[in-house]
C-alpha positions as semicolon CSV with decimal commas, in nm:
position;residue;x (nm);y (nm);z (nm)
1;M;0,343;2,019;-5,671
2;D;0,560;2,092;-5,370
3;V;0,534;1,830;-5,099
4;D;0,704;1,889;-4,765
5;K;1,001;1,661;-4,698
6;D;0,842;1,474;-4,405
7;T;0,530;1,389;-4,605
8;Q;0,739;1,290;-4,904
9;Q;0,959;1,063;-4,692
10;L;0,661;0,891;-4,527
11;L;0,485;0,836;-4,858
12;A;0,802;0,714;-5,026
13;R;0,869;0,465;-4,748
14;R;0,512;0,336;-4,751
15;L;0,508;0,308;-5,129
16;S;0,843;0,132;-5,129
17;E;0,729;-0,123;-4,869
18;E;0,387;-0,182;-5,023
19;V;0,492;-0,217;-5,387
20;G;0,857;-0,316;-5,361
21;I;1,022;-0,028;-5,544
22;S;1,318;0,170;-5,412
23;E;1,259;0,477;-5,198
24;P;1,441;0,702;-5,449
25;D;1,207;0,573;-5,724
26;A;0,911;0,634;-5,494
27;R;1,028;0,991;-5,425
28;D;1,061;1,053;-5,799
29;L;0,704;0,936;-5,852
30;I;0,580;1,165;-5,574
31;K;0,757;1,460;-5,737
32;L;0,597;1,378;-6,072
33;I;0,248;1,274;-5,962
34;G;0,187;1,440;-5,628
35;T;0,036;1,273;-5,326
36;D;-0,269;1,096;-5,469
37;W;-0,221;0,748;-5,322
38;N;-0,416;0,556;-5,587
39;S;-0,219;0,720;-5,867
40;L;0,107;0,653;-5,686
41;L;0,019;0,286;-5,638
42;R;-0,077;0,244;-6,003
43;E;0,242;0,404;-6,132
44;A;0,465;0,226;-5,880
45;R;0,321;-0,111;-5,984
46;F;0,378;-0,023;-6,348
47;L;0,735;0,082;-6,269
48;K;0,800;-0,242;-6,079
49;E;0,674;-0,452;-6,371
50;R;0,921;-0,277;-6,603
51;H;1,221;-0,362;-6,384
């Protein structure tokens, strides 16, 4: 899924702040998953637990 850069940046920043992962990790998740917020939160939390 192609997400425009502004949307990707906003989502990455919000995900990073809310879950505590890095913005580059958040951008990678957005590229893999898309923009579904619940899915992003779930995967970001899983990623954070692994680190």
